[in-house]
Coordinates of C-alpha atoms in Angstrom, one line a residue:
M712 CA 111.2 -41.1 48.0
T713 CA 107.5 -41.6 48.8
T714 CA 106.2 -44.6 49.8
L715 CA 102.8 -46.5 49.9
R716 CA 100.7 -46.6 53.1
Y717 CA 96.9 -47.6 53.8
C718 CA 95.3 -45.5 56.3
I719 CA 91.7 -45.3 57.8
Q720 CA 89.9 -42.1 57.8
R721 CA 86.9 -41.0 59.2
L722 CA 83.9 -38.7 58.1
D723 CA 83.8 -35.4 60.3
G724 CA 81.2 -33.0 58.9
D725 CA 82.1 -32.6 55.3
A726 CA 85.6 -33.5 55.6
W727 CA 87.2 -37.0 55.7
V728 CA 90.2 -36.9 58.5
H729 CA 92.7 -39.4 59.1
K730 CA 92.5 -42.0 61.5
S731 CA 95.3 -44.5 62.0
N732 CA 97.9 -45.7 59.4
Y733 CA 98.5 -49.2 58.7
G734 CA 101.7 -49.1 56.7
L735 CA 101.4 -51.7 54.3
D736 CA 99.0 -53.8 56.1
L737 CA 96.5 -53.9 54.0
D738 CA 94.6 -56.8 55.2
A739 CA 94.6 -55.2 58.9
C740 CA 93.3 -51.9 57.5
M741 CA 90.6 -53.4 55.5
R742 CA 89.5 -55.4 58.5
N743 CA 89.6 -52.5 61.3
A744 CA 87.6 -50.5 58.9
R745 CA 84.7 -52.8 58.6
W746 CA 84.7 -53.4 62.2
F747 CA 84.9 -49.5 62.8
N748 CA 81.8 -49.3 60.4
A749 CA 79.8 -51.9 62.0
L750 CA 80.5 -50.5 65.5
G751 CA 79.4 -47.0 64.4
C752 CA 75.9 -48.4 63.4
G753 CA 76.2 -45.7 60.4
R754 CA 76.5 -43.0 62.4
I755 CA 80.3 -42.7 61.9
Q756 CA 81.4 -43.5 58.3
Y757 CA 85.3 -44.9 57.9
R758 CA 87.3 -45.4 54.4
V759 CA 90.3 -47.1 53.6
V760 CA 92.3 -45.1 51.3
A761 CA 95.9 -45.6 49.9
Q762 CA 98.2 -43.0 49.7
L763 CA 101.1 -42.2 47.7
G764 CA 103.1 -39.1 48.2
D765 CA 99.8 -36.6 47.7
A766 CA 97.9 -38.8 45.8
V767 CA 95.0 -40.5 47.6
S768 CA 93.1 -43.5 46.1
V769 CA 89.6 -44.9 48.2
L770 CA 89.7 -48.3 48.4
L771 CA 86.9 -49.3 50.7
Q772 CA 83.9 -46.5 51.6

C-alpha cells in the first residue's frame, strides 16, 4: 500500500533532487522549505511536494 508523504526538493541545475522527508508533517515541511528559501537568498530554490506512490504534486515552489 502506498502512503502519502511530504518532501522538500532542491533545484540542482535543471532537475529537482530530494532533500528531506517529513512524512505527514506538512506544517514542518512548509516552514523548513520557506526557511531554506530565505536562507539561500534566491541562489538555491526549494519546493515542497506531496508524494503518493509515483505521483508527485507541488505544494510550494
